[in-house]
Coordinates of C-alpha atoms and ligand atoms in Angstrom, one line a residue:
X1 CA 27.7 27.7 94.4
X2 CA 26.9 25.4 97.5
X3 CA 30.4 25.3 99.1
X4 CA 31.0 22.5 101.7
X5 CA 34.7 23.0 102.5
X6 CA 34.6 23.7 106.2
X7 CA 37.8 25.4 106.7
X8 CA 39.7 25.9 110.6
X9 CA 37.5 28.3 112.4
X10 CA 35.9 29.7 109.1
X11 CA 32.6 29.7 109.0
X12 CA 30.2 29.2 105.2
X13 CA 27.0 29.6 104.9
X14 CA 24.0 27.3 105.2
X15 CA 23.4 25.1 102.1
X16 CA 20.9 26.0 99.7
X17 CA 21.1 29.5 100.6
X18 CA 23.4 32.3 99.2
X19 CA 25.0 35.8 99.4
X20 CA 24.5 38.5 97.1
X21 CA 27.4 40.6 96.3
X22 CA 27.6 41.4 92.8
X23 CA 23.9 41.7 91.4
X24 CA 22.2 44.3 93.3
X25 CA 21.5 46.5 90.7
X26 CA 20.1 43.6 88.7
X27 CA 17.8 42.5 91.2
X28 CA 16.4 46.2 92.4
X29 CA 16.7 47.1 88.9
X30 CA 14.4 44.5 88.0
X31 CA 12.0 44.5 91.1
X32 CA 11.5 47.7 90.6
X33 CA 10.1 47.1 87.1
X34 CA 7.7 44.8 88.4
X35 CA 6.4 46.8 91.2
X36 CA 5.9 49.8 89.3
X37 CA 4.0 47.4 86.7
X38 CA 2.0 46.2 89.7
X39 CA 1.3 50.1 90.3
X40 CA -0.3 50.8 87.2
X41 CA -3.4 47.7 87.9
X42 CA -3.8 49.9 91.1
X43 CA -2.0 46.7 93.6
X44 CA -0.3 48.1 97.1
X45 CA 2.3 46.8 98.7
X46 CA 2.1 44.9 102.0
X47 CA 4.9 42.9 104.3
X48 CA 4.0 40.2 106.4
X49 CA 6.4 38.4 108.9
X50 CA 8.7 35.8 108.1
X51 CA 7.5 33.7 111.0
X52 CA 4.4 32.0 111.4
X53 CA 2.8 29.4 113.0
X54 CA 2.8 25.6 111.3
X55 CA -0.7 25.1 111.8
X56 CA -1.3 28.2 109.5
X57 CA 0.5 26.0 106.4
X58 CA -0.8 23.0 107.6
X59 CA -4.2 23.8 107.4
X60 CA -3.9 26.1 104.7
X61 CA -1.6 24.3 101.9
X62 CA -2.7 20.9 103.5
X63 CA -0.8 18.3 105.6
X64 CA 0.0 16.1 102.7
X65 CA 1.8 19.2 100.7
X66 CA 5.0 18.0 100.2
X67 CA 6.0 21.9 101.1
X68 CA 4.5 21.1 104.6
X69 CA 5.3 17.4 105.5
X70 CA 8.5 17.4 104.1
X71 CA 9.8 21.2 103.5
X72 CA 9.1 23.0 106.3
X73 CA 12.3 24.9 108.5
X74 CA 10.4 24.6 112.1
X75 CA 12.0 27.0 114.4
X76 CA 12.9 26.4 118.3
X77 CA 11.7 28.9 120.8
X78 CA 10.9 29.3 124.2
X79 CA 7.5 29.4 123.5
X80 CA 4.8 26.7 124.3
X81 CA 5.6 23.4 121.7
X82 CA 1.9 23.1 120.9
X83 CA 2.5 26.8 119.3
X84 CA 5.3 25.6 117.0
X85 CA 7.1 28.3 114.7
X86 CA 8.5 28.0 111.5
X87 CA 9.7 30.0 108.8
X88 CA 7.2 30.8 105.9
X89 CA 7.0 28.5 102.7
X90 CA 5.0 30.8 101.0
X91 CA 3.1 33.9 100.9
X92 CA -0.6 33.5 100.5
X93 CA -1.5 31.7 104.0
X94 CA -0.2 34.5 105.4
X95 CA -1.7 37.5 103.3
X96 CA -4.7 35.7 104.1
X97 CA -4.4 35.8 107.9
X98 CA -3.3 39.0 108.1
X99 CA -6.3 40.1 105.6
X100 CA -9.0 37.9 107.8
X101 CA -7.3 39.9 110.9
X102 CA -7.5 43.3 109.2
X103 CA -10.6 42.6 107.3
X104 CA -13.0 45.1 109.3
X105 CA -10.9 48.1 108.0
X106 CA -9.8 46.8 104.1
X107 CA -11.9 47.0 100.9
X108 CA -12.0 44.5 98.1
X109 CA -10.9 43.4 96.7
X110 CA -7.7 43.2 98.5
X111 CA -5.1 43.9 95.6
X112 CA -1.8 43.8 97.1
X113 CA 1.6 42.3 96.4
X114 CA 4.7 41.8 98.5
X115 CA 8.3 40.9 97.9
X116 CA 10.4 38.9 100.2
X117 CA 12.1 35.5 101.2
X118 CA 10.7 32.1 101.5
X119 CA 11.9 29.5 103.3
X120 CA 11.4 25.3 101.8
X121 CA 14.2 22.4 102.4
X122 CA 14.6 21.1 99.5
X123 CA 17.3 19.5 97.7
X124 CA 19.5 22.6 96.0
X125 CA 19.7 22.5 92.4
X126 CA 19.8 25.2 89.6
X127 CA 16.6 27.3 90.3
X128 CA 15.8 25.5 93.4
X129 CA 17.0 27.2 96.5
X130 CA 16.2 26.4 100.3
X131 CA 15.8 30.8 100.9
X132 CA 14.6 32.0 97.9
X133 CA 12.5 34.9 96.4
X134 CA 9.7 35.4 95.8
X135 CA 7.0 38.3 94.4
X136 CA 3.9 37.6 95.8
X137 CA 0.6 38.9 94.5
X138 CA -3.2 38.2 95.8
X139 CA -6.5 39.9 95.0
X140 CA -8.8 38.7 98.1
X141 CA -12.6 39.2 97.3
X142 CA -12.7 38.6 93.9
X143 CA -15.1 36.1 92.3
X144 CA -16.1 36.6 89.0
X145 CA -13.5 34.1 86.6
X146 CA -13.1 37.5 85.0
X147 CA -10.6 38.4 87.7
X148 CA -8.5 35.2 86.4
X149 CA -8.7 36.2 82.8
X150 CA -7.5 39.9 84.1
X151 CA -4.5 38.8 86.4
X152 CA -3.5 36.2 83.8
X153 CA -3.3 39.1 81.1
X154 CA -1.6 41.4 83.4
X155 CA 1.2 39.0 83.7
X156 CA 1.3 38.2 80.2
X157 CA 2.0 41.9 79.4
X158 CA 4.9 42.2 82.1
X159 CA 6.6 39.3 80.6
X160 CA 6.2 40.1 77.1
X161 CA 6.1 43.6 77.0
X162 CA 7.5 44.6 80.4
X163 CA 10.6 42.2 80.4
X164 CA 10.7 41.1 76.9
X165 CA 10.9 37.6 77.9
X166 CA 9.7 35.3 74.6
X167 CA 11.1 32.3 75.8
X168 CA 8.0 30.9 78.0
X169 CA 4.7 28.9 77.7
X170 CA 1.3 29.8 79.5
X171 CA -0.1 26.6 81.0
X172 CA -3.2 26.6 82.7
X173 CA -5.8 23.7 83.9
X174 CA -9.0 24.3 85.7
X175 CA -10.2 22.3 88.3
X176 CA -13.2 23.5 88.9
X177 CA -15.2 22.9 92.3
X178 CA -14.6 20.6 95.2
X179 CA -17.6 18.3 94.7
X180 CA -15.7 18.1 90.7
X181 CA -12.6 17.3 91.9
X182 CA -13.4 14.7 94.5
X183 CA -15.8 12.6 91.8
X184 CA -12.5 13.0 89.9
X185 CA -10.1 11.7 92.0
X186 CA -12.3 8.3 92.7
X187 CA -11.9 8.2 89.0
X188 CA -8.4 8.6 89.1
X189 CA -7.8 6.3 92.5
X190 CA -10.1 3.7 90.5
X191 CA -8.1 4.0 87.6
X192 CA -4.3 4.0 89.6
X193 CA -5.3 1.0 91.6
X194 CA -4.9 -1.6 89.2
X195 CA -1.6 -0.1 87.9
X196 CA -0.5 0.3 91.4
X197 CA 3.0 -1.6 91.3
X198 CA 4.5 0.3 88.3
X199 CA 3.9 3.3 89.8
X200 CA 7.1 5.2 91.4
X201 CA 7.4 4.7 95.4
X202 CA 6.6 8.3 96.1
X203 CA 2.8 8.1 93.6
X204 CA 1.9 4.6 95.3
X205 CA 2.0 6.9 98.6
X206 CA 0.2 9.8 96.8
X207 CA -2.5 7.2 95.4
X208 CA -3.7 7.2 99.3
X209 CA -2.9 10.6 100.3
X210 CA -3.3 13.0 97.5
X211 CA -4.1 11.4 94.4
X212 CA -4.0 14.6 91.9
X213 CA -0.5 15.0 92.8
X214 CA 0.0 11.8 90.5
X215 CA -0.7 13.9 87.7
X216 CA 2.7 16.1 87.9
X217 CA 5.0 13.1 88.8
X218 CA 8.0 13.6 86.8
X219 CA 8.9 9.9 87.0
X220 CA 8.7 8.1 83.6
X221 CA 7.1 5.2 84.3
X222 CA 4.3 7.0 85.7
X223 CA 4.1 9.6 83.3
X224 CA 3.0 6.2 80.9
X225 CA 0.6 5.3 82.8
X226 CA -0.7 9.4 83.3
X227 CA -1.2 9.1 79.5
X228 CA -4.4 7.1 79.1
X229 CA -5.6 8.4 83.0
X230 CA -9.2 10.0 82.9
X231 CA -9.1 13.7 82.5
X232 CA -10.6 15.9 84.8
X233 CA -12.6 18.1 82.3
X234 CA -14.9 15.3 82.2
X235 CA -15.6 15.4 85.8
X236 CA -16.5 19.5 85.8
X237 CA -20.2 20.2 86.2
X238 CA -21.6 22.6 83.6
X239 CA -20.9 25.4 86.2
X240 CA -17.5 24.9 86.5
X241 CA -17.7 24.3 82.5
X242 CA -19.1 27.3 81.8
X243 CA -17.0 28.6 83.6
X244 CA -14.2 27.0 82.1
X245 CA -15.5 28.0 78.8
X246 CA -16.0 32.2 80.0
X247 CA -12.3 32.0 80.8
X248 CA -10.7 31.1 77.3
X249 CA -12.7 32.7 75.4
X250 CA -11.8 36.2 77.3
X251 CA -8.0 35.2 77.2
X252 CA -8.5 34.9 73.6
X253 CA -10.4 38.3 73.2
X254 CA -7.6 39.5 75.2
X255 CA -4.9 37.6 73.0
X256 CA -3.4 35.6 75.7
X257 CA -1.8 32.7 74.1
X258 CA -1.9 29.6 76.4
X259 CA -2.0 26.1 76.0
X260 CA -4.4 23.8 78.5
X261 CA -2.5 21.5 80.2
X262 CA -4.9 19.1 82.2
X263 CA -2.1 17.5 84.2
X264 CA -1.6 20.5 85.9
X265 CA -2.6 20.3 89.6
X266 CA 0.1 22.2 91.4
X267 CA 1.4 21.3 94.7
X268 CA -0.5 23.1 97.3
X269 CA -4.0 21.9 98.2
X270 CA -5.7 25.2 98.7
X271 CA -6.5 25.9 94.6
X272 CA -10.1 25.6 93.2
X273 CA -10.5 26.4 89.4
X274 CA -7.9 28.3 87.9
X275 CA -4.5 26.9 88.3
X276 CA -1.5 28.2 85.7
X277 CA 2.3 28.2 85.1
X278 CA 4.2 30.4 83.3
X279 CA 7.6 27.6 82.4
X280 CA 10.6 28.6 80.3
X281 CA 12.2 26.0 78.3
X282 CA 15.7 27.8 79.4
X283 CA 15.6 26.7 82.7
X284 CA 15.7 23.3 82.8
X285 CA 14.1 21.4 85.6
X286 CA 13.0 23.7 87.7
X287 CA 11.0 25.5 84.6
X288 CA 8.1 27.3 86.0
X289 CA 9.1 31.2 87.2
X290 CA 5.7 32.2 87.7
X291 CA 2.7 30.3 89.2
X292 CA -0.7 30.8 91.1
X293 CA -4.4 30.0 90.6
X294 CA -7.7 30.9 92.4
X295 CA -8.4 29.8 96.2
X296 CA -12.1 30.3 97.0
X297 CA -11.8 27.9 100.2
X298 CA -8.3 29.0 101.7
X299 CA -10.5 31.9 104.0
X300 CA -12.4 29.0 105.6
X301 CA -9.8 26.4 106.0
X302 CA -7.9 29.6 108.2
X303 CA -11.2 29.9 110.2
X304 CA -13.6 32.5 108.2
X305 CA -17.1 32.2 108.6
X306 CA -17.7 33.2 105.0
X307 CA -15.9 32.2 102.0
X308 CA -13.7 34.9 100.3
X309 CA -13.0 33.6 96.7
X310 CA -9.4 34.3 96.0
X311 CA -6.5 34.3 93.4
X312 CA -3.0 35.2 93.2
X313 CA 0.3 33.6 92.2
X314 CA 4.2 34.6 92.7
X315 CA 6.7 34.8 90.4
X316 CA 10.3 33.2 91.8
X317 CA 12.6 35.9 91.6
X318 CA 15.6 33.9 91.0
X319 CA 14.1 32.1 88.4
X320 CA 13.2 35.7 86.4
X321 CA 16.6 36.9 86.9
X322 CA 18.6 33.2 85.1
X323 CA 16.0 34.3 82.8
X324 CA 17.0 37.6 82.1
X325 CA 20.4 37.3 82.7
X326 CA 21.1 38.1 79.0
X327 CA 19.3 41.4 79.7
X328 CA 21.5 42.0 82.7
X329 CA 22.8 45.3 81.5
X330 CA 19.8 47.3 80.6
X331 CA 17.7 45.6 83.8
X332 CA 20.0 47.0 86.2
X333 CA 19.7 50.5 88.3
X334 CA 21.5 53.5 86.7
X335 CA 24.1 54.3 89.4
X336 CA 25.5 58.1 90.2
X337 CA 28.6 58.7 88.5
X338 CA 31.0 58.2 91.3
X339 CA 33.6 60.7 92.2
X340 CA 36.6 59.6 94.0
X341 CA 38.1 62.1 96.1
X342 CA 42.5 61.2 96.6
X343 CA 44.1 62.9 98.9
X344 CA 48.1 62.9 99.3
X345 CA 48.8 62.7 102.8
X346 CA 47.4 62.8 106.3
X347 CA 47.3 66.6 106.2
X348 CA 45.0 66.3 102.9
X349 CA 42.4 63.8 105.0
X350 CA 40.3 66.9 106.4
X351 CA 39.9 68.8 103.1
X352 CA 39.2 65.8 101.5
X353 CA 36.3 64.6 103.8
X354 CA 34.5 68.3 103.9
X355 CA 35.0 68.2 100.0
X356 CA 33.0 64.4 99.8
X357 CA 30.5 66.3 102.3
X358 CA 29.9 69.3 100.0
X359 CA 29.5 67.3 97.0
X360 CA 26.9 64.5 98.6
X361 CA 25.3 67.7 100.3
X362 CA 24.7 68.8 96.5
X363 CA 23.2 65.2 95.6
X364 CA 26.4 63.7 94.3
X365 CA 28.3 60.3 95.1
X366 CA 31.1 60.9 96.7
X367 CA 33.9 58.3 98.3
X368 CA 37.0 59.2 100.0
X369 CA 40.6 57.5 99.9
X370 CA 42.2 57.4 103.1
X371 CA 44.2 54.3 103.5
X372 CA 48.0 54.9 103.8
X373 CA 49.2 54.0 100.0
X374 CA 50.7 55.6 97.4
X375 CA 49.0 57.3 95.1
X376 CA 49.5 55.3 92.1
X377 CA 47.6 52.8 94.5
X378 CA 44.9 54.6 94.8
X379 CA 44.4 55.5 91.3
X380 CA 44.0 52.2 90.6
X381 CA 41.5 51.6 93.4
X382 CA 39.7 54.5 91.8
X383 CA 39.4 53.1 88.6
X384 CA 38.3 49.1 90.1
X385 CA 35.5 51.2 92.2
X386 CA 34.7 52.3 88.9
X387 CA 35.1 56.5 89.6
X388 CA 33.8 59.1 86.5
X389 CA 36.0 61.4 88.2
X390 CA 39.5 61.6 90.4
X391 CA 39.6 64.5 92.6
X392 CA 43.4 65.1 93.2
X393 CA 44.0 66.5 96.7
X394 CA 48.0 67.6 97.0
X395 CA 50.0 69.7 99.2
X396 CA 50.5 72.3 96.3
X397 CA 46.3 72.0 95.8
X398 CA 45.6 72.8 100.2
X399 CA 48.3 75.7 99.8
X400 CA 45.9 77.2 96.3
X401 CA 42.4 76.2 97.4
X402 CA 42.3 74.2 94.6
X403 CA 41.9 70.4 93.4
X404 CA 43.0 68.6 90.6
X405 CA 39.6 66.9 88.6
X406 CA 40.7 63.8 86.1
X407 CA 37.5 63.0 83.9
X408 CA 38.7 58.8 84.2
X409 CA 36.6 58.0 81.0
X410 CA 38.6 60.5 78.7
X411 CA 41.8 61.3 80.8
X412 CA 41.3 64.8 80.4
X413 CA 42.9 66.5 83.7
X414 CA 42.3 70.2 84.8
X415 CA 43.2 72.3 87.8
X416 CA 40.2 74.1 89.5
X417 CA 39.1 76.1 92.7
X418 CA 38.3 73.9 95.1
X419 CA 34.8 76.5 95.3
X420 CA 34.2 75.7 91.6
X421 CA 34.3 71.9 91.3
X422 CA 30.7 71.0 90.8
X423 CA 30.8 73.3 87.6
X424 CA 33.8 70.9 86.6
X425 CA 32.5 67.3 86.5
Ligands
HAM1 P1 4.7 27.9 94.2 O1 4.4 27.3 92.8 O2 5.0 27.0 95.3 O3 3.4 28.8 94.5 O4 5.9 29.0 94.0 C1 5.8 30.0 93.1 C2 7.1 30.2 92.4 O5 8.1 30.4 93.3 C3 7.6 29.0 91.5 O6 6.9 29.0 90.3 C4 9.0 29.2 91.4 O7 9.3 30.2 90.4 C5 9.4 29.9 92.8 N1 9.9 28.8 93.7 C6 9.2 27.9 94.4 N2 10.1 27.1 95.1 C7 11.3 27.6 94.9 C8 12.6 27.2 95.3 N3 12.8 26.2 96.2 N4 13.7 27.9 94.8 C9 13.5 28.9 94.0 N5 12.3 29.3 93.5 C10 11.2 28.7 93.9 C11 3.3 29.5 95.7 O8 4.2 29.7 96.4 C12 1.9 30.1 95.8 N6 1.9 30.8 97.1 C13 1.7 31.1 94.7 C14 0.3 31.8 94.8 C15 0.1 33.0 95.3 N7 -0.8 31.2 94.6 C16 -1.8 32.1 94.8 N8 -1.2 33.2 95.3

């Protein structure tokens, strides 16, 4: 997939990133799925720009993210260097800005989703792209936990009943309020400290930096140590664990199936309460396609004067689709039936292109032959393009006003006015 070959004056394209060719049906076909799932609990769609400025990640996902200290595709400009640019990471910061920019003239809450590409350098592997996908959906000014319990549900019914995906796992963790989670992570630093050297090079810098991120090391060793670590239920104040408490039991009533994980932090900094995966065992590593949580303080740490209490999550496009890949078939957009229109010779080219224009002027999908080849040739284009029909334009058809219509899936040929084709496919 990641091709490396630099041939003589031939240029490939960037690692980590990719063209798509074959599977445009698939993805539409399945994008539009989602979308019109996202229509029916009432979300619009937005788009927000690709670019925007570091500071915006920086302060929003944190500085310690490993998406913005190590991950991030600054670009060069003209512009003044204290104003640096860089393609987006992720979605939310930006809905955010654009919704705190907007906010005069926009209700909530805010229930929007958009589709597009993100941009992190990271090392490629399968499901782990440096441009990837990604359908992004926030509700903005939403604070009762029954909002989680309602977006959690909503994705549980396009998976299961939208997609028929049974393959995946539920995992959520909540970690409650700030004041919680910092009498937490003394805990935790308290507890690391003295196990400091057989933890991996990358935690022993986290046990300074950004402690929870321990929690989802992958490492082994550390994983060891995770096991007897305290948890950070204990640390929740009976707010938070009321909270807590009001969100299973309405997943339940609304028979979500999940499982609690309490190592799950995620990696961006801006999450309060709610955090949760949906992971497929079929895709190995890189297991989770769908993730999110709430974000009560994002609105401030982007310069609010009032908090907005948040939630949202994205579901990794590419990820879906290795999924679904079995479902390829039914996923994909129904295509016209294309009719491929043959003429002869040079003197058949007119009558052939105000033929395509008539049909396509009567809504169908008509494409025209005109290289120089034999005909034989062009049959066989025909049927690699993957025509329903053959429209046979000859010298003897021009002379008649008529055209010669081969029906490619049963071979069935028949001479007819050139007037009276549409009746004939
Ligand atoms: P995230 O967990 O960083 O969250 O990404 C969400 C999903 O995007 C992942 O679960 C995965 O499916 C996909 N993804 C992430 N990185 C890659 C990659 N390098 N290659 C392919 N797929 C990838 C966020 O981005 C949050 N903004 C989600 C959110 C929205 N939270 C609240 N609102």
């Amino acid at each position: 997939m990641f091709c490396l070959c630099k041939g003589k004056n031939m240029f490939f394209r960037v690692k980590g990133v990719f063209d798509n060719f074959f599977d445009m049906s698939y993805w539409n076909g399945v994008r539009k799925k989602i979308e019109s799932h996202l229509k029916q609990y009432n979300f619009s769609e937005i788009e927000t720009p690709l670019l925007e400025y570091v500071s915006l990640f920086e302060r929003g996902l944190g500085y310690e993210t490993d998406v913005v200290s190590k991950q991030m595709f600054i670009v060069e400009t003209k512009g003044s260097k204290d104003d640096k640019i860089c393609l987006r990471p992720e979605g939310t910061a930006g809905t955010m800005r654009a919704f705190l920019e907007l906010q005069a003239q926009l209700s909530t809450p805010f229930k929007v989703f958009s589709y597009g590409s993100m941009f992190r350098y990271e090392r490629p592997q399968k499901g782990r792209l440096r441009q990837f996908h990604q359908m992004n959906l926030e509700v903005i000014g939403a604070s009762s936990i029954q909002y989680d319990a309602w977006l959690i549900k909503m994705l549980h019914v396009l998976f299961l009943e939208k997609l028929n995906i049974d393959s995946f796992v539920l995992k959520i963790n909540f970690l409650g309020q700030l004041e919680d989670r910092q009498a937490y992570s003394k805990a935790l630093q308290t507890f690391l400290e003295e196990k400091r050297e057989h933890l991996c090079q990358t935690c022993q810098v986290r046990l300074e930096k950004n402690v929870l991120r321990v929690l989802d090391c992958k490492s082994s060793d550390c994983q060891t140590i995770i096991e007897n670590a305290p948890e950070l239920s204990d640390f929740l104040s009976e707010k938070s664990k009321q909270e807590w408490q009001e969100l299973c039991d309405l997943l339940h009533e609304l028979s979500v199936t999940f499982m609690h994980d309490p190592q799950l932090v995620r990696g961006l900094d801006y999450y309060n309460k709610t955090v949760f995966e949906f992971v497929s065992t079929d895709l190995g590593a890189q297991s989770a396609f769908c993730a999110g949580g709430r974000y009560d303080g994002l609105a401030k740490q982007l310069g609010s004067k009032s908090e907005v209490p948040s939630l949202g999550c994205a579901i990794g496009i590419e990820r879906l689709l290795l999924m679904l890949e079995a479902k390829k078939e039914q996923l994909s957009e129904s295509k016209d039936l294309l009719i491929c229109i043959i003429p002869f010779d040079q003197e058949q080219h007119t009558l052939a292109l105000l033929l395509a224009d008539d049909l396509i002027s009567k809504g169908k999908c008509a494409d025209v032959l005109l290289e120089d080849q034999k005909v034989k040739n062009k049959m066989k284009k025909a049927n690699n393009l993957g025509a329903h029909f053959v429209l046979l334009l000859g010298k003897e058809e021009q002379e008649n006003n008529t055209v010669t219509v081969k029906n490619m899936m049963s071979g069935e040929e028949k001479v007819v006015l050139q007037t009276e084709v549409l009746k004939n496919l």
